[in-house]
Protein backbone atom coordinates (compact mmCIF):
# COMPACT_ATOMS: atom_id res chain seq x y z
CA UNK A 1 0.00 0.00 0.00
CA UNK A 2 1.37 3.40 -0.99
CA UNK A 3 2.11 5.57 2.10
CA UNK A 4 0.72 9.05 2.68
CA UNK A 5 2.86 11.75 1.05
CA UNK A 6 2.97 14.85 3.26
CA UNK A 7 2.51 17.79 0.86
CA UNK A 8 3.50 20.44 3.45
CA UNK A 9 7.15 19.44 3.76
CA UNK A 10 9.84 21.88 2.65
CA UNK A 11 11.23 20.37 -0.54
CA UNK A 12 13.65 21.45 -3.21
CA UNK A 13 12.76 21.60 -6.91
CA UNK A 14 13.26 17.88 -7.51
CA UNK A 15 11.51 16.98 -4.26
CA UNK A 16 8.28 18.70 -5.33
CA UNK A 17 8.21 16.75 -8.60
CA UNK A 18 9.05 13.46 -6.85
CA UNK A 19 6.30 14.03 -4.26
CA UNK A 20 3.81 14.73 -7.06
CA UNK A 21 4.55 11.46 -8.83
CA UNK A 22 4.56 9.50 -5.56
CA UNK A 23 1.12 10.97 -4.88
CA UNK A 24 -0.09 9.83 -8.31
CA UNK A 25 1.15 6.30 -7.66
CA UNK A 26 -1.04 6.04 -4.59
CA UNK A 27 -4.07 7.97 -5.81
CA UNK A 28 -4.43 7.35 -9.54
CA UNK A 29 -7.39 5.03 -9.02
CA UNK A 30 -9.18 7.59 -6.85
CA UNK A 31 -8.48 10.41 -9.29
CA UNK A 32 -9.80 8.41 -12.23
CA UNK A 33 -12.93 7.58 -10.21
CA UNK A 34 -13.53 11.27 -9.48
CA UNK A 35 -12.79 12.28 -13.07
CA UNK A 36 -15.11 9.73 -14.67
CA UNK A 37 -17.79 10.01 -12.00
CA UNK A 38 -18.34 13.76 -12.35
CA UNK A 39 -17.39 14.53 -15.95
CA UNK A 40 -20.06 12.48 -17.71
CA UNK A 41 -22.01 15.55 -18.82
CA UNK A 42 -18.88 17.02 -20.40
CA UNK A 43 -18.12 13.76 -22.20
CA UNK A 44 -21.59 13.95 -23.76
CA UNK A 45 -21.22 17.65 -24.64
CA UNK A 46 -17.84 16.98 -26.27
CA UNK A 47 -19.36 14.13 -28.27
CA UNK A 48 -22.29 16.26 -29.48
CA UNK A 49 -20.04 19.21 -30.41
CA UNK A 50 -17.58 17.00 -32.30
CA UNK A 51 -20.47 15.25 -34.05
CA UNK A 52 -21.79 18.53 -35.45
CA UNK A 53 -18.25 19.67 -36.28
CA UNK A 54 -17.53 16.54 -38.33
CA UNK A 55 -20.98 16.75 -39.91
CA UNK A 56 -20.20 20.29 -41.06
CA UNK A 57 -16.84 19.22 -42.48
CA UNK A 58 -18.48 16.33 -44.35
CA UNK A 59 -21.12 18.71 -45.74
CA UNK A 60 -18.44 21.12 -46.99
CA UNK A 61 -16.56 18.21 -48.58
CA UNK A 62 -19.65 16.94 -50.39
CA UNK A 63 -20.80 20.40 -51.49
CA UNK A 64 -17.34 21.10 -52.94
CA UNK A 65 -17.86 18.04 -55.16
CA UNK A 66 -21.52 18.37 -56.08
CA UNK A 67 -21.81 22.15 -55.88
CA UNK A 68 -24.21 24.19 -53.77
CA UNK A 69 -24.39 26.69 -50.92
CA UNK A 70 -21.63 26.14 -48.35
CA UNK A 71 -22.73 28.91 -45.97
CA UNK A 72 -24.88 26.67 -43.77
CA UNK A 73 -22.10 24.10 -43.46
CA UNK A 74 -19.53 26.75 -42.53
CA UNK A 75 -21.91 28.20 -39.93
CA UNK A 76 -22.34 24.72 -38.45
CA UNK A 77 -18.56 24.29 -38.26
CA UNK A 78 -18.09 27.71 -36.63
CA UNK A 79 -20.84 27.17 -34.05
CA UNK A 80 -19.53 23.69 -33.26
CA UNK A 81 -15.98 24.95 -32.76
CA UNK A 82 -17.15 27.77 -30.49
CA UNK A 83 -19.30 25.36 -28.48
CA UNK A 84 -16.47 22.83 -28.18
CA UNK A 85 -14.03 25.51 -27.08
CA UNK A 86 -16.53 26.80 -24.51
CA UNK A 87 -17.19 23.32 -23.12
CA UNK A 88 -13.44 22.70 -22.83
CA UNK A 89 -13.05 25.91 -20.80
CA UNK A 90 -15.95 24.98 -18.51
CA UNK A 91 -14.63 21.45 -18.08
CA UNK A 92 -11.16 22.77 -17.30
CA UNK A 93 -12.40 25.02 -14.51
CA UNK A 94 -14.63 22.26 -13.17
CA UNK A 95 -11.74 19.80 -13.06
CA UNK A 96 -9.45 22.37 -11.47
CA UNK A 97 -12.00 22.59 -8.65
CA UNK A 98 -12.27 18.79 -8.39
CA UNK A 99 -8.52 18.18 -8.32
CA UNK A 100 -7.98 21.02 -5.84
CA UNK A 101 -10.66 19.59 -3.58
CA UNK A 102 -9.04 16.15 -3.84
CA UNK A 103 -5.60 17.37 -2.73
CA UNK A 104 -7.11 19.55 0.01
CA UNK A 105 -9.00 16.58 1.47
CA UNK A 106 -5.94 14.37 1.01
CA UNK A 107 -3.92 16.72 3.22
CA UNK A 108 -6.70 16.78 5.84
CA UNK A 109 -7.60 13.08 5.95
CA UNK A 110 -4.16 11.68 5.09
CA UNK A 111 -5.49 8.65 3.17
CA UNK A 112 -5.15 7.55 -0.45
CA UNK A 113 -7.99 7.10 -2.96
CA UNK A 114 -10.53 9.37 -1.32
CA UNK A 115 -14.28 8.91 -1.45
CA UNK A 116 -15.35 10.82 -4.56
CA UNK A 117 -18.55 12.02 -2.85
CA UNK A 118 -16.49 13.90 -0.26
CA UNK A 119 -14.43 15.45 -3.03
CA UNK A 120 -17.58 16.54 -4.85
CA UNK A 121 -19.09 18.10 -1.71
CA UNK A 122 -16.03 20.28 -1.23
CA UNK A 123 -15.72 21.18 -4.92
CA UNK A 124 -19.36 22.10 -5.50
CA UNK A 125 -19.22 24.67 -2.71
CA UNK A 126 -16.69 26.61 -4.76
CA UNK A 127 -18.27 26.44 -8.23
CA UNK A 128 -19.61 30.00 -8.07
CA UNK A 129 -16.13 31.19 -7.19
CA UNK A 130 -14.79 29.27 -10.18
CA UNK A 131 -17.16 31.30 -12.35
CA UNK A 132 -15.61 34.48 -10.91
CA UNK A 133 -12.19 33.03 -11.69
CA UNK A 134 -13.28 32.61 -15.32
CA UNK A 135 -14.29 36.26 -15.52
CA UNK A 136 -10.97 37.34 -14.04
CA UNK A 137 -9.09 35.10 -16.46
CA UNK A 138 -10.69 36.85 -19.43
CA UNK A 139 -9.00 40.09 -18.32
CA UNK A 140 -5.74 38.37 -17.33
CA UNK A 141 -5.37 36.51 -20.62
CA UNK A 142 -6.26 39.63 -22.61
CA UNK A 143 -3.40 41.48 -20.92
CA UNK A 144 -1.15 38.46 -21.44
CA UNK A 145 -2.02 38.36 -25.16
CA UNK A 146 -0.93 41.99 -25.55
CA UNK A 147 2.28 41.25 -23.66
CA UNK A 148 2.99 38.20 -25.83
CA UNK A 149 2.61 40.31 -28.98
CA UNK A 150 5.09 42.86 -27.63
CA UNK A 151 7.58 40.13 -26.66
CA UNK A 152 7.18 38.61 -30.12
CA UNK A 153 9.02 41.60 -31.61
CA UNK A 154 12.11 40.89 -29.48
CA UNK A 155 14.35 38.21 -31.02
CA UNK A 156 15.51 35.27 -28.86
CA UNK A 157 15.17 37.00 -25.49
CA UNK A 158 11.55 37.78 -26.29
CA UNK A 159 10.86 34.08 -26.85
CA UNK A 160 12.52 33.13 -23.56
CA UNK A 161 10.66 35.86 -21.71
CA UNK A 162 7.41 34.72 -23.30
CA UNK A 163 7.94 31.17 -22.03
CA UNK A 164 8.77 32.39 -18.53
CA UNK A 165 5.68 34.61 -18.45
CA UNK A 166 3.47 31.77 -19.71
CA UNK A 167 4.71 29.27 -17.12
CA UNK A 168 4.54 31.89 -14.36
CA UNK A 169 1.01 32.85 -15.33
CA UNK A 170 -0.10 29.22 -15.40
CA UNK A 171 1.43 28.62 -11.98
CA UNK A 172 -0.14 31.76 -10.49
CA UNK A 173 -3.61 30.90 -11.77
CA UNK A 174 -3.45 27.22 -10.81
CA UNK A 175 -2.14 27.86 -7.30
CA UNK A 176 -4.71 30.64 -6.82
CA UNK A 177 -7.51 28.22 -7.63
CA UNK A 178 -6.12 25.72 -5.13
CA UNK A 179 -5.72 28.42 -2.47
CA UNK A 180 -9.35 29.42 -2.96
CA UNK A 181 -10.64 25.84 -2.64
CA UNK A 182 -8.32 24.86 0.23
CA UNK A 183 -8.73 27.92 2.46
CA UNK A 184 -12.27 28.42 3.72
CA UNK A 185 -11.65 32.05 4.64
CA UNK A 186 -10.36 33.02 1.18
CA UNK A 187 -12.37 34.63 -1.57
CA UNK A 188 -11.15 34.72 -5.16
CA UNK A 189 -9.18 37.94 -4.77
CA UNK A 190 -7.62 36.82 -1.47
CA UNK A 191 -6.37 33.72 -3.28
CA UNK A 192 -4.88 35.73 -6.15
CA UNK A 193 -3.14 38.06 -3.68
CA UNK A 194 -1.74 35.31 -1.46
CA UNK A 195 -0.37 33.29 -4.37
CA UNK A 196 1.14 36.36 -6.01
CA UNK A 197 3.32 36.74 -2.91
CA UNK A 198 4.10 33.01 -2.73
CA UNK A 199 4.97 32.83 -6.42
CA UNK A 200 7.70 35.44 -6.18
CA UNK A 201 9.10 33.85 -3.02
CA UNK A 202 9.97 30.78 -5.12
CA UNK A 203 9.58 31.99 -8.69
CA UNK A 204 12.15 29.80 -10.43
CA UNK A 205 11.06 26.72 -8.52
CA UNK A 206 7.50 27.32 -9.78
CA UNK A 207 8.68 27.92 -13.35
CA UNK A 208 10.92 24.86 -13.34
CA UNK A 209 8.34 22.52 -11.83
CA UNK A 210 5.68 23.59 -14.33
CA UNK A 211 8.14 23.24 -17.21
CA UNK A 212 9.37 19.74 -16.30
CA UNK A 213 5.99 18.31 -15.30
CA UNK A 214 4.39 19.97 -18.33
CA UNK A 215 6.82 18.18 -20.65
CA UNK A 216 6.27 14.84 -18.89
CA UNK A 217 2.48 15.20 -19.05
CA UNK A 218 2.66 16.11 -22.73
CA UNK A 219 4.72 12.98 -23.33
CA UNK A 220 2.04 11.03 -21.48
CA UNK A 221 -0.62 12.62 -23.69
CA UNK A 222 1.38 11.68 -26.80
CA UNK A 223 1.71 8.09 -25.56
CA UNK A 224 -2.03 7.80 -24.90
CA UNK A 225 -2.75 9.26 -28.35
CA UNK A 226 -0.61 6.78 -30.29
CA UNK A 227 -3.15 3.95 -30.54
CA UNK A 228 -6.21 6.03 -31.60
CA UNK A 229 -4.06 8.06 -34.02
CA UNK A 230 -2.65 4.94 -35.69
CA UNK A 231 -6.11 3.36 -35.80
CA UNK A 232 -7.65 6.43 -37.41
CA UNK A 233 -4.78 6.97 -39.85
CA UNK A 234 -4.70 3.34 -40.95
CA UNK A 235 -8.46 3.20 -41.43
CA UNK A 236 -8.49 6.42 -43.44
CA UNK A 237 -5.62 5.21 -45.63
CA UNK A 238 -7.29 1.88 -46.37
CA UNK A 239 -10.84 3.01 -47.07
CA UNK A 240 -10.55 6.50 -48.60
CA UNK A 241 -9.41 7.16 -52.14
CA UNK A 242 -11.38 10.37 -52.75
CA UNK A 243 -13.36 13.06 -50.87
CA UNK A 244 -16.54 11.41 -52.14
CA UNK A 245 -15.67 8.20 -50.29
CA UNK A 246 -15.03 10.16 -47.09
CA UNK A 247 -18.50 11.65 -47.30
CA UNK A 248 -20.06 8.24 -47.87
CA UNK A 249 -18.09 6.32 -45.22
CA UNK A 250 -20.19 6.40 -42.05
CA UNK A 251 -17.83 4.14 -40.10
CA UNK A 252 -14.87 6.48 -40.62
CA UNK A 253 -16.94 9.50 -39.61
CA UNK A 254 -18.00 7.77 -36.38
CA UNK A 255 -14.39 6.76 -35.71
CA UNK A 256 -13.19 10.36 -36.18
CA UNK A 257 -15.89 11.62 -33.81
CA UNK A 258 -14.89 9.10 -31.13
CA UNK A 259 -11.16 9.75 -31.51
CA UNK A 260 -11.49 13.55 -31.36
CA UNK A 261 -13.79 13.23 -28.33
CA UNK A 262 -11.24 10.92 -26.69
CA UNK A 263 -8.52 13.53 -27.30
CA UNK A 264 -10.67 16.16 -25.55
CA UNK A 265 -11.19 13.84 -22.57
CA UNK A 266 -7.46 13.05 -22.34
CA UNK A 267 -6.64 16.78 -22.41
CA UNK A 268 -9.04 17.33 -19.50
CA UNK A 269 -7.40 14.60 -17.45
CA UNK A 270 -3.90 15.96 -18.20
CA UNK A 271 -5.04 19.39 -17.00
CA UNK A 272 -6.38 17.79 -13.83
CA UNK A 273 -2.98 16.24 -13.15
CA UNK A 274 -1.24 19.54 -13.85
CA UNK A 275 -3.45 21.25 -11.28
CA UNK A 276 -2.48 18.63 -8.68
CA UNK A 277 1.21 19.39 -9.23
CA UNK A 278 0.52 23.09 -8.63
CA UNK A 279 -1.38 22.19 -5.46
CA UNK A 280 1.77 20.46 -4.18
CA UNK A 281 3.77 23.49 -5.28
CA UNK A 282 1.41 25.74 -3.30
CA UNK A 283 1.95 23.71 -0.13
CA UNK A 284 5.71 23.78 -0.68
CA UNK A 285 5.97 27.53 -1.22
CA UNK A 286 3.55 28.23 1.62
CA UNK A 287 5.58 26.11 4.05
CA UNK A 288 8.91 27.53 2.84
CA UNK A 289 7.63 31.05 3.47
CA UNK A 290 5.63 30.54 6.69
CA UNK A 291 7.03 27.38 8.37
CA UNK A 292 3.59 26.51 9.77
CA UNK A 293 3.95 22.73 9.50
CA UNK A 294 7.51 22.80 10.85
CA UNK A 295 6.47 24.89 13.86
CA UNK A 296 3.54 22.55 14.56
CA UNK A 297 5.92 19.58 14.55
CA UNK A 298 8.32 21.34 16.93
CA UNK A 299 5.45 22.27 19.26
CA UNK A 300 4.20 18.69 19.21
CA UNK A 301 7.67 17.40 20.08
CA UNK A 302 7.89 19.92 22.91
CA UNK A 303 4.52 18.77 24.27
CA UNK A 304 5.44 15.09 24.23
CA UNK A 305 8.95 15.64 25.63
GROMACS .gro file of N, CA and C in nm, residues 7 15 66 75 149 217 228 295:
model
   24
    7UNK      N    1   0.226   1.673   0.185
    7UNK     CA    2   0.251   1.779   0.086
    7UNK      C    3   0.311   1.906   0.147
   15UNK      N    4   1.236   1.760  -0.527
   15UNK     CA    5   1.151   1.698  -0.426
   15UNK      C    6   1.004   1.721  -0.452
   66UNK      N    7  -2.024   1.832  -5.536
   66UNK     CA    8  -2.152   1.837  -5.608
   66UNK      C    9  -2.196   1.978  -5.641
   75UNK      N   10  -2.131   2.772  -4.119
   75UNK     CA   11  -2.191   2.820  -3.993
   75UNK      C   12  -2.194   2.708  -3.890
  149UNK      N   13   0.238   3.965  -2.769
  149UNK     CA   14   0.261   4.031  -2.898
  149UNK      C   15   0.383   4.122  -2.890
  217UNK      N   16   0.391   1.544  -1.880
  217UNK     CA   17   0.248   1.520  -1.905
  217UNK      C   18   0.217   1.522  -2.054
  228UNK      N   19  -0.509   0.550  -3.079
  228UNK     CA   20  -0.621   0.603  -3.160
  228UNK      C   21  -0.574   0.673  -3.287
  295UNK      N   22   0.670   2.441   1.249
  295UNK     CA   23   0.647   2.489   1.386
  295UNK      C   24   0.552   2.397   1.460
   0.00000   0.00000   0.00000
